[in-house]
Coordinates of C-alpha atoms and ligand atoms in Angstrom, one line a residue:
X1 CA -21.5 14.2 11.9
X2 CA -22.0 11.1 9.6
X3 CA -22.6 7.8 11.3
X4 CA -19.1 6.2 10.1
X5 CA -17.7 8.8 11.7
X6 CA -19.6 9.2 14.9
X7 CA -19.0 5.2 15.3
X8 CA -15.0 5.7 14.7
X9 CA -15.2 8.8 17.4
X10 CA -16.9 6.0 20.0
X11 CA -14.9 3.6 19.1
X12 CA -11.6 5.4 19.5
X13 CA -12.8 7.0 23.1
X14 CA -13.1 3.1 24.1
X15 CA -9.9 2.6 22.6
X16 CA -8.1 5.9 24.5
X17 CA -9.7 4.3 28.2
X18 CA -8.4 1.2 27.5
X19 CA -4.9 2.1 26.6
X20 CA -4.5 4.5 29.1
X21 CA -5.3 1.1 31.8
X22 CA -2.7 -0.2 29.6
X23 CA 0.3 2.1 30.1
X24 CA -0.7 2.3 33.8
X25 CA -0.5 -1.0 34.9
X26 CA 1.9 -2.2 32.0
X27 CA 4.0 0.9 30.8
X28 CA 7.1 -0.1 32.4
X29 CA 7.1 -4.0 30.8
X30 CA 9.9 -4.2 28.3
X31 CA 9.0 -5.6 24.4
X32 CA 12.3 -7.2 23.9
X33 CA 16.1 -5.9 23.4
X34 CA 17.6 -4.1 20.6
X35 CA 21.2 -5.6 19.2
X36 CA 23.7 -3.3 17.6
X37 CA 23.0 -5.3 14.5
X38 CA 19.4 -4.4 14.1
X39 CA 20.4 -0.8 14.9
X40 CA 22.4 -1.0 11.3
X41 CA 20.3 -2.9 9.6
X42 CA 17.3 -1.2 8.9
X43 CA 15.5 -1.9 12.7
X44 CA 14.6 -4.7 11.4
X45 CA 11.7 -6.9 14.4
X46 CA 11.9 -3.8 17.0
X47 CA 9.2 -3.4 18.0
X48 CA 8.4 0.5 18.8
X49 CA 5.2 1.3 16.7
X50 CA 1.3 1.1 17.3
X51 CA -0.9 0.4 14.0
X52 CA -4.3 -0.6 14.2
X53 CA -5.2 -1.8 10.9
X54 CA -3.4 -4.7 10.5
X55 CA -1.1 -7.0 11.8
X56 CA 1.6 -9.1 9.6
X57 CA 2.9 -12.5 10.9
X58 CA 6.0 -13.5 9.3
X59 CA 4.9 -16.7 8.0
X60 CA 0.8 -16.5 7.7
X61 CA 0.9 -12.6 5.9
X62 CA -1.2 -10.2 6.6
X63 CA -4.7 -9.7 9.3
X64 CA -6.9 -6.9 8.8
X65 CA -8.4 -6.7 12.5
X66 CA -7.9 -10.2 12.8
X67 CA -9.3 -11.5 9.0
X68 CA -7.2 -12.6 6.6
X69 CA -6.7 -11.8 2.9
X70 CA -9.2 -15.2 2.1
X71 CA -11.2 -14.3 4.8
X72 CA -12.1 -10.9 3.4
X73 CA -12.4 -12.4 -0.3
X74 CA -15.8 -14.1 1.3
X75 CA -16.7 -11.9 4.4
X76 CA -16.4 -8.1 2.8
X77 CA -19.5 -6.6 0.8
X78 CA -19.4 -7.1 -3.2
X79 CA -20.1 -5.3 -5.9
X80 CA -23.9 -6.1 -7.5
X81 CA -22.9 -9.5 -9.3
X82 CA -19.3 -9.1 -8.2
X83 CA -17.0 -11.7 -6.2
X84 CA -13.9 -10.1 -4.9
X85 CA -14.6 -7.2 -2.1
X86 CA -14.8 -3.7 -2.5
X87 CA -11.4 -1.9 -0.9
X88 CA -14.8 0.6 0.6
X89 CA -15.8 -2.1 3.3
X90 CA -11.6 -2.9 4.2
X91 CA -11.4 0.4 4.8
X92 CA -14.4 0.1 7.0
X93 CA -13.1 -2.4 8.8
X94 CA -9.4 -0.8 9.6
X95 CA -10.9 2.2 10.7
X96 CA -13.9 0.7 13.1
X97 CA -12.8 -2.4 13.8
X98 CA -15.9 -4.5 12.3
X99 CA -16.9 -5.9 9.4
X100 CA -19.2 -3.4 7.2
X101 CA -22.8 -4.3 6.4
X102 CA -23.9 -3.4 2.7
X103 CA -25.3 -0.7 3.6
X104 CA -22.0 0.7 5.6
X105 CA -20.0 -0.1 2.0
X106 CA -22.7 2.1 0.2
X107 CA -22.6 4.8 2.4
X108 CA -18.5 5.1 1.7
X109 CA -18.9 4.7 -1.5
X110 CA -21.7 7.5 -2.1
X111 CA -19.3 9.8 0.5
X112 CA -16.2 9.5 -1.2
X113 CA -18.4 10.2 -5.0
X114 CA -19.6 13.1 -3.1
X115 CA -16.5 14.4 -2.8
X116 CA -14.3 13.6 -5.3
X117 CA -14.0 17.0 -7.2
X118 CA -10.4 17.7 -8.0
X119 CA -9.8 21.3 -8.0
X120 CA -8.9 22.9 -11.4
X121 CA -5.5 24.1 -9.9
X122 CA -4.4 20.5 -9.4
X123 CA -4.5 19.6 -12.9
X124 CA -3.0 23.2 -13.7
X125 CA 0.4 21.6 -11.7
X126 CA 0.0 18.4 -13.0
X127 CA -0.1 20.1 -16.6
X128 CA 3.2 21.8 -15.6
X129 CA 5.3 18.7 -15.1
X130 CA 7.0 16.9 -18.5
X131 CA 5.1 14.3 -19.6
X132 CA 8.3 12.1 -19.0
X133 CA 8.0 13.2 -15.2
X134 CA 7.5 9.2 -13.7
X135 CA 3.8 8.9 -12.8
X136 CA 4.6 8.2 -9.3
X137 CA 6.1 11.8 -9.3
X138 CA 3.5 13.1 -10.9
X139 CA 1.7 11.8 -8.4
X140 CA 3.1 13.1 -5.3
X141 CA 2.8 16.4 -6.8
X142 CA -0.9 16.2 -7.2
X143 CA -1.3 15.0 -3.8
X144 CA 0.9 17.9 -2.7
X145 CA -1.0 20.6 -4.9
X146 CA -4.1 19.3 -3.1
X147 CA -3.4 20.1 0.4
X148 CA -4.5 23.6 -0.8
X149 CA -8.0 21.8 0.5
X150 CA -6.2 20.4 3.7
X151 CA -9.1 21.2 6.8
X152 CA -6.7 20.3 9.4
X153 CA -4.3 22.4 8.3
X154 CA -6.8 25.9 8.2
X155 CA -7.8 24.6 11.4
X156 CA -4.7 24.2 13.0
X157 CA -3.5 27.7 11.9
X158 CA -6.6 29.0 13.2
X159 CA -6.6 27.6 16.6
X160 CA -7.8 24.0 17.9
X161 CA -7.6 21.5 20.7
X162 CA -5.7 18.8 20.7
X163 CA -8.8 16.8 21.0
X164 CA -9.9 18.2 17.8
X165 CA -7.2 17.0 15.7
X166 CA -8.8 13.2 14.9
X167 CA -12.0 15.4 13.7
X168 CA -10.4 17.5 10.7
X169 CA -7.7 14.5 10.1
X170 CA -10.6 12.3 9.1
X171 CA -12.3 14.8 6.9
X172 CA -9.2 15.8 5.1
X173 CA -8.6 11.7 5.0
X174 CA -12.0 11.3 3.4
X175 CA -11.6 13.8 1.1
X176 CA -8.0 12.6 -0.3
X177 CA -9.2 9.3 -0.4
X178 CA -12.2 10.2 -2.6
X179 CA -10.2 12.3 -5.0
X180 CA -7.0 10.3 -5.4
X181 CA -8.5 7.7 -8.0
X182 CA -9.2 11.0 -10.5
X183 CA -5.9 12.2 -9.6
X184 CA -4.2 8.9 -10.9
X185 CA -6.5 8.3 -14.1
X186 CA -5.6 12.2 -14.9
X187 CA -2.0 11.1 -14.7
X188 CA -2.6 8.1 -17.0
X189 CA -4.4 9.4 -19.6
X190 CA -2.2 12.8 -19.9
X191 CA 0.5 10.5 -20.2
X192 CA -0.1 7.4 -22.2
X193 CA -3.6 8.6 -23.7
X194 CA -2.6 12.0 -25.3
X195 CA -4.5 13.9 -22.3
X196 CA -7.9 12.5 -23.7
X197 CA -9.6 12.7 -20.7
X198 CA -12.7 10.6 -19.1
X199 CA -15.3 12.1 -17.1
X200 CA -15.7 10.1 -13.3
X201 CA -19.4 8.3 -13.0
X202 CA -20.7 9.1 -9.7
X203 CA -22.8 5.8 -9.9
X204 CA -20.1 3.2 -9.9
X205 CA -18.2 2.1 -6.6
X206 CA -14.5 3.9 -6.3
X207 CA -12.5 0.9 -8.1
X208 CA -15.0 0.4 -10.8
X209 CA -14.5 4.3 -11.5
X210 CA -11.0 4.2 -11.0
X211 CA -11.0 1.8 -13.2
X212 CA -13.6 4.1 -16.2
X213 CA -11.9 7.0 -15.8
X214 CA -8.3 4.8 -17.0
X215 CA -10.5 4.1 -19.7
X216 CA -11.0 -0.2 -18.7
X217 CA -14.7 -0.7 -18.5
X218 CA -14.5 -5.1 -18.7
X219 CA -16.4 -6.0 -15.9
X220 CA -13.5 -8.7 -14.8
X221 CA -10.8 -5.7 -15.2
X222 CA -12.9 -3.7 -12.2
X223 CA -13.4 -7.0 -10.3
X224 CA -9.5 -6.9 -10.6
X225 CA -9.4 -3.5 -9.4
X226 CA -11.8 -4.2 -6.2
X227 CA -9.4 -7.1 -5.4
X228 CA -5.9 -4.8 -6.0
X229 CA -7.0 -1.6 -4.4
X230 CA -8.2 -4.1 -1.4
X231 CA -5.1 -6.1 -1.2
X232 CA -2.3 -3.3 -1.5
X233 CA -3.9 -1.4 1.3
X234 CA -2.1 -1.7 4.4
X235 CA 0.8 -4.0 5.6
X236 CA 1.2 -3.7 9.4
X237 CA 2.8 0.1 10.6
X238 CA 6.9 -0.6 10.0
X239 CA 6.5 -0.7 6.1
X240 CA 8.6 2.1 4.4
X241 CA 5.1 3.6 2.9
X242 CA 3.0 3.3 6.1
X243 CA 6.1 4.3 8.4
X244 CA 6.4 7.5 6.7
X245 CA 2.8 8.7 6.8
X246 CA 2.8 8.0 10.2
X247 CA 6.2 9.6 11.2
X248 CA 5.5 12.8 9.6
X249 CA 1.9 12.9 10.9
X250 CA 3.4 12.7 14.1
X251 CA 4.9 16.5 13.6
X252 CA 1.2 17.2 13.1
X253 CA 1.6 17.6 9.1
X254 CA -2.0 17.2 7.7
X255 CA -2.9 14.2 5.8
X256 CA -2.3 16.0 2.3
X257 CA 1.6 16.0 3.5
X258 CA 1.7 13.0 5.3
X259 CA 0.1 11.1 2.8
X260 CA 2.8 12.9 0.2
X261 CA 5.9 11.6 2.2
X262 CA 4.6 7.8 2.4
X263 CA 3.7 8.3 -1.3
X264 CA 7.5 9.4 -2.0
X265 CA 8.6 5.9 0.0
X266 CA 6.4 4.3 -1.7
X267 CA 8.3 5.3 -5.5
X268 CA 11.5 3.7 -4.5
X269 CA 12.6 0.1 -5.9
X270 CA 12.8 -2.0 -2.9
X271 CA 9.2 -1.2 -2.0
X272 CA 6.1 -0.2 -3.8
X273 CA 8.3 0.2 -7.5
X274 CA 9.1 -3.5 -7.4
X275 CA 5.9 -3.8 -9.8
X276 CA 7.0 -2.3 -12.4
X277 CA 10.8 -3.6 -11.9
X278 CA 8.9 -7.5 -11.9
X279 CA 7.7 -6.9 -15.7
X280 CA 10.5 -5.7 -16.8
X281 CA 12.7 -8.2 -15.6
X282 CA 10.0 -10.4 -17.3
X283 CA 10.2 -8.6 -20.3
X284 CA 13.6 -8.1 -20.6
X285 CA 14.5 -12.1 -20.1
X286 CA 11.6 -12.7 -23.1
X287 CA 14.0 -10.2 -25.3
X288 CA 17.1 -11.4 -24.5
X289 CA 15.6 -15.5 -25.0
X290 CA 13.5 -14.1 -28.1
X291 CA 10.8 -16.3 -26.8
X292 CA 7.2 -15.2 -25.5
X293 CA 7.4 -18.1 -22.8
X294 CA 10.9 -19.1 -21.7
X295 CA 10.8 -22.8 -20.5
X296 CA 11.4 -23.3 -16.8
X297 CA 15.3 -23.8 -17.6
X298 CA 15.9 -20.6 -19.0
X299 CA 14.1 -19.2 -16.5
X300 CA 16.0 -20.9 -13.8
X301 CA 19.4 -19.7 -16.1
X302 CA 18.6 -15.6 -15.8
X303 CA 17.7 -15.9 -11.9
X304 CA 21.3 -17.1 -11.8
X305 CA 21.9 -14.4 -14.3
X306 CA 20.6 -11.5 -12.7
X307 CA 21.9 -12.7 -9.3
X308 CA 25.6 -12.7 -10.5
X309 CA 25.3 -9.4 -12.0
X310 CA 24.5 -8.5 -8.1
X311 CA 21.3 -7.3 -8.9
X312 CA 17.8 -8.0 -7.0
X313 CA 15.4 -10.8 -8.6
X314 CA 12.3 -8.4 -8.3
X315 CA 9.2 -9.5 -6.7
X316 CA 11.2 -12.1 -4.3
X317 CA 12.0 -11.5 -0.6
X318 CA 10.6 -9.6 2.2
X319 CA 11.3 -7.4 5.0
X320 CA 8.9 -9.6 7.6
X321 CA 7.5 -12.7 5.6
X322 CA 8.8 -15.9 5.6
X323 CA 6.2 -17.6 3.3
X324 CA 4.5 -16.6 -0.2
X325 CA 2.6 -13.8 0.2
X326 CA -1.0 -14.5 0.2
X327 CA -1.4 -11.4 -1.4
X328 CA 0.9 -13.2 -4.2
X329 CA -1.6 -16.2 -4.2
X330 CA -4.8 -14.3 -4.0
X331 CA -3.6 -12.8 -7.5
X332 CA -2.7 -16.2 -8.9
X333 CA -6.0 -17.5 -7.8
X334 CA -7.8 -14.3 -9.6
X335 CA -5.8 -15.6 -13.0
X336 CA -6.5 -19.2 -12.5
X337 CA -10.3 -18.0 -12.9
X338 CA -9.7 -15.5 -15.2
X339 CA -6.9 -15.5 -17.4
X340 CA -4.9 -18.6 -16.9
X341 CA -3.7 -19.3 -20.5
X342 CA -2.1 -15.9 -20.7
X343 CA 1.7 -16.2 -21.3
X344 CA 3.1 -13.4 -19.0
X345 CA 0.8 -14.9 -16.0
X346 CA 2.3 -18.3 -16.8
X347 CA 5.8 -17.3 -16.8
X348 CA 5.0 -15.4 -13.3
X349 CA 3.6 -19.2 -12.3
X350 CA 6.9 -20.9 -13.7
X351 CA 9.7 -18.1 -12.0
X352 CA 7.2 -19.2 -8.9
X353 CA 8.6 -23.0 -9.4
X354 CA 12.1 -22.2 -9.5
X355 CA 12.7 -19.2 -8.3
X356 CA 13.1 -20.2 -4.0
X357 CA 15.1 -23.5 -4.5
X358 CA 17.9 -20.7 -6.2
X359 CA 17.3 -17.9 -4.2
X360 CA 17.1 -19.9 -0.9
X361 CA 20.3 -22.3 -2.1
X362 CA 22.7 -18.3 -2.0
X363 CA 22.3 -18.8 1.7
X364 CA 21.6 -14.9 2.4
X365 CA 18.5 -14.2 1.4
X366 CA 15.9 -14.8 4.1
X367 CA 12.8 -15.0 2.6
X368 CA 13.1 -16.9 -0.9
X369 CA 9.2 -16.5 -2.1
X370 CA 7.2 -14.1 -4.1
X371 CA 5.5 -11.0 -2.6
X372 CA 2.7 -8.9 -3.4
X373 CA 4.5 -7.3 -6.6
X374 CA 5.6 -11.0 -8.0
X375 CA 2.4 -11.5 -9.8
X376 CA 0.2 -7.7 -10.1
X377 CA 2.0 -6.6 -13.3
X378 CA 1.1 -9.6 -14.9
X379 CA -2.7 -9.4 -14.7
X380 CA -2.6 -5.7 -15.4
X381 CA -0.9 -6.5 -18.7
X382 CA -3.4 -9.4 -19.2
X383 CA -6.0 -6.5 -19.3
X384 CA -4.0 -3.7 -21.7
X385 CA -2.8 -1.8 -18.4
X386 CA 0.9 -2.3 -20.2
X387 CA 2.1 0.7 -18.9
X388 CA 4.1 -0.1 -16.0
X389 CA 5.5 2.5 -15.1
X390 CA 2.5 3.5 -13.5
X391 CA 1.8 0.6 -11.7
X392 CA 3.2 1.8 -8.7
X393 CA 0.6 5.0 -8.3
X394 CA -1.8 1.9 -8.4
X395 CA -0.4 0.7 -5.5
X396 CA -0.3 4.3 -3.8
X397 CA -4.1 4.5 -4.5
X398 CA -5.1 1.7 -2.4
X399 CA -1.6 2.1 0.1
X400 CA -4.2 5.3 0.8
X401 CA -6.7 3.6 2.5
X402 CA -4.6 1.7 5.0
X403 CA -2.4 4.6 5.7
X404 CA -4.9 7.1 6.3
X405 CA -7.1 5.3 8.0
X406 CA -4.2 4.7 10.6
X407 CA -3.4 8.4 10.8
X408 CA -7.1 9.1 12.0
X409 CA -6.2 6.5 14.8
X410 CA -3.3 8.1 15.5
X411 CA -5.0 11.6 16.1
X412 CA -8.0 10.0 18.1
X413 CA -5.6 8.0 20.1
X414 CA -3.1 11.6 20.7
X415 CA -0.2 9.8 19.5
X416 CA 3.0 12.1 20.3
X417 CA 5.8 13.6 18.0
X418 CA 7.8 10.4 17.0
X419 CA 11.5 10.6 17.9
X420 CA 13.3 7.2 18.5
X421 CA 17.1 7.5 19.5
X422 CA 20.1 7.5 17.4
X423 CA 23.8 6.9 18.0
X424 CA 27.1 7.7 16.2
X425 CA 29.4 4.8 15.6
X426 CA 31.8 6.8 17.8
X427 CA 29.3 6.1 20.5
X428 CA 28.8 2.2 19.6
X429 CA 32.3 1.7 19.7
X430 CA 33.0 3.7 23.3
X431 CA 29.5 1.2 24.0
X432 CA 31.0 -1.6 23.5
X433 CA 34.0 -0.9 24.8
X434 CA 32.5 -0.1 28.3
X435 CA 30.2 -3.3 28.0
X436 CA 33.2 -5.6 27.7
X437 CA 35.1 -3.8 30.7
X438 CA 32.5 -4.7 32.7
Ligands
AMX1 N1 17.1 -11.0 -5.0 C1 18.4 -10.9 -4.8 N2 19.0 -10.7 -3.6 C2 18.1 -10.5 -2.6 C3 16.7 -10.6 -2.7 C4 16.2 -10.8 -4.1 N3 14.9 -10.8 -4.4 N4 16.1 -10.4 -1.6 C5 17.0 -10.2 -0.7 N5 18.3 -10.2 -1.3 C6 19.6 -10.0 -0.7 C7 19.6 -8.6 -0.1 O1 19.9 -7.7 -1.1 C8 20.7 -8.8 1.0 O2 22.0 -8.8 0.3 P1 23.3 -8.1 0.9 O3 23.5 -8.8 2.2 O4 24.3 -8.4 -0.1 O5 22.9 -6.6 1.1 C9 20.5 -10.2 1.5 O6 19.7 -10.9 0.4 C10 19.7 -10.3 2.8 O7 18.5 -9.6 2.6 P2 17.2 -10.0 3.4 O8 17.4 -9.8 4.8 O9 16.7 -11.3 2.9 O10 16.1 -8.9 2.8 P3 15.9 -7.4 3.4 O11 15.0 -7.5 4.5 O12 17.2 -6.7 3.5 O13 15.2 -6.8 2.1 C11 13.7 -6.7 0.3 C12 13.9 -7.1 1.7 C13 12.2 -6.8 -0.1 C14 14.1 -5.2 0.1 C15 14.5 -7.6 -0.6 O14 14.1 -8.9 -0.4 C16 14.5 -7.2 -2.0 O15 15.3 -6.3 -2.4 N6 13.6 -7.8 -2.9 C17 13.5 -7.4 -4.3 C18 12.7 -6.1 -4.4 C19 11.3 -6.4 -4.1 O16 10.6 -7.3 -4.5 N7 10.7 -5.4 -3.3 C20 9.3 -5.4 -2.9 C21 9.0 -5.8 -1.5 C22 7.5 -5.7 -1.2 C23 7.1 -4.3 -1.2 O17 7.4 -3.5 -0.4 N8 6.3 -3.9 -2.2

């Protein structure tokens, strides 16, 4: 057994002790009500799930084990005259609970190189699809044409424990992990780059060959990959992406499926396909104004625009935050060093300006400020990653790491089948009814 994992296995058995003192002496507390209302609208603050790996306030953003996103910019291990962390030591950290030395970084990073052969037959599938087939779908398909390698799954059929599970779920999550970035360049390449292929080098760390195999070798594009596949990684357990991974673990699906479903969540608009929506909308409102840089009046005119149409202004609003995303500002900070003449990344700063006042004055929407999606098409532009439609299996690369490193939890900890409760609106009414009788 490797030493990561013998430390997550220790780890977790302290973890199982203390929750079972929990449930003993606290399992009958309540967490809060549930209104009618949030039954209908998306379950929206109840609380009924356990993640480990992070923890979102509403108005500070995310904690990973406690650290936020500046926090990990300076505390997590860099690459050799690098500054922004390497998504290798935040997945440490989810799944252990510490930060990771160097060395712990180096050993992820030489396990996952290890192991990041893609079968033939996955590209044979891939290779099957039309090349207008969106990446993301693409995508899931790979992921699903991998579980072929799924060790949980042979072992299940064959017969093991329950207290088995965590073992095989964190192989098979290592071995996903380690393969998706060759996965996701194979998609690019085959679609934008006429299936001219590049070969993965085992020597760099897994966003700097993400980033190789795409065909991007400036040094400042892979520090932008460390700090995007870190970032997009996890975003508390309730998310549509992290919800589903976890729900259909819970029927004991291996990682390659779970992984798959979350992966599916993440393709729709109001979640991980915002990127792509964000440029657009950028690009579109440069076409319609004929203009490479609309001035912050124009802007300001298709907000209003887009909002009378009854359409979304992408990249604004959020589920749980109350406050810019600091996901949103650690990107703006990476373009203030990096790129901050570049048009697109100043019309992103400008919608940023006027946007909220607008958004916040139609009295509905409850969170008026950017998110994470606001500003990461703009800096992948900046850099000749113009294709945005695949921005989103970006995001589903490093969503991987958050994700699966909760579903080993879930196994160590036994988590059970998930089933919450549903009603008919037969059975609301005839609920209410009784409620106001009495
Ligand atoms: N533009 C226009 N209207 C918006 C809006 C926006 N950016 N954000 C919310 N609203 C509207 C909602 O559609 C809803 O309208 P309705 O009552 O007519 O149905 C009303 O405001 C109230 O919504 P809310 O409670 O503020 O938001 P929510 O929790 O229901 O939805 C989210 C959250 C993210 C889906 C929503 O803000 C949205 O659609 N944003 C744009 C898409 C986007 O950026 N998604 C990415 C989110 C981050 C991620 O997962 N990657």
């Amino acid at each position: 057994m490797g030493y990561v994992k013998e430390t997550f296995r220790a780890k977790a058995d302290e973890q199982v002790k203390e929750i079972k003192s929990l449930l003993e002496q606290h399992g009958n507390k309540s967490l809060g009500e549930v209104t009618i209302a949030q039954a209908y609208q998306g379950m929206r603050g109840i609380p009924g799930l356990i993640t480990e790996t992070s923890l979102l306030d509403s108005n500070e953003g995310i904690r990973f084990r406690g650290f936020s996103i500046p926090e990990l910019r300076q505390k997590l291990p860099k690459a050799e005259g690098g500054k922004e962390p390497l998504p290798e030591g935040l997945f440490y950290l989810m799944l252990i609970g510490e930060v990771p030395t160097q060395e712990d970084v180096d050993h992820i990073s030489a396990t996952w190189a290890r192991r990041s052969h893609v079968p033939n037959h996955v590209f044979d599938v891939i290779e099957s699809l039309p090349i207008s087939t969106h990446p993301m779908t693409q995508f899931c398909v790979a992921v699903l044409a991998l579980q072929t390698e799924s060790k949980f799954a042979k072992a299940y059929t064959e017969g093991i424990s329950k207290k088995q599970h965590w073992d095989y779920v964190y192989e098979d999550t290592m071995t996903l992990i380690a393969r998706l970035p060759r996965i996701a360049a194979y998609i690019y390449r085959r679609k934008y780059k006429n299936g001219d292929h590049i070969q993965p080098d085992g020597m760099l760390d897994w966003s700097a060959n993400f980033a190789h195999m795409m065909g991007f070798n400036n040094d400042s594009f892979k520090e932008l990959m460390r700090l995007y596949l870190t970032i997009h990684a996890d975003h508390e357990g309730g998310n549509v992406s992290a919800h589903a991974t976890h729900l259909v673990g819970s029927a004991l699906s291996d990682p390659y499926l779970s992984f798959a479903a979350g992966m599916t969540g993440l393709a729709g608009p109001l979640h991980g396909l915002a990127n792509q929506e964000v440029i657009r909308w950028i690009e579109e409102m440069c076409a319609e104004l004929n203009t490479q840089q609309p001035s912050k009046e124009q802007i300001a005119e298709y907000i209003k625009k887009t909002l009378a149409e009854g359409k979304v202004v992408p990249g604004y609003g959020h589920a749980v935050l109350r406050k810019t995303d600091p996901r949103f500002t650690a990107q703006m900070e990476f373009a203030k060093t990096h790129c901050p003449e570049d048009p697109i990344v100043q019309t992103v700063w400008n919608v940023y300006e006027v946007a909220p006042p607008i958004l916040e004055n139609t009295g509905k929407i409850k969170n008026p400020w950017p998110n994470v999606d606001a500003h990461s098409g703009a800096l992948l532009k900046h850099y000749g990653l113009v294709e945005e439609d695949f921005y989103t299996v970006l995001f589903g690369v490093s969503r991987a790491l958050g994700v699966l490193a909760s579903l080993c939890w879930d196994r160590a900890l036994g988590f059970p089948l998930e089933r919450p409760k549903s009603m008919t609106t037969e059975w609301i009414k005839e609920f209410v009814a009784k409620e106001t009788v009495a």
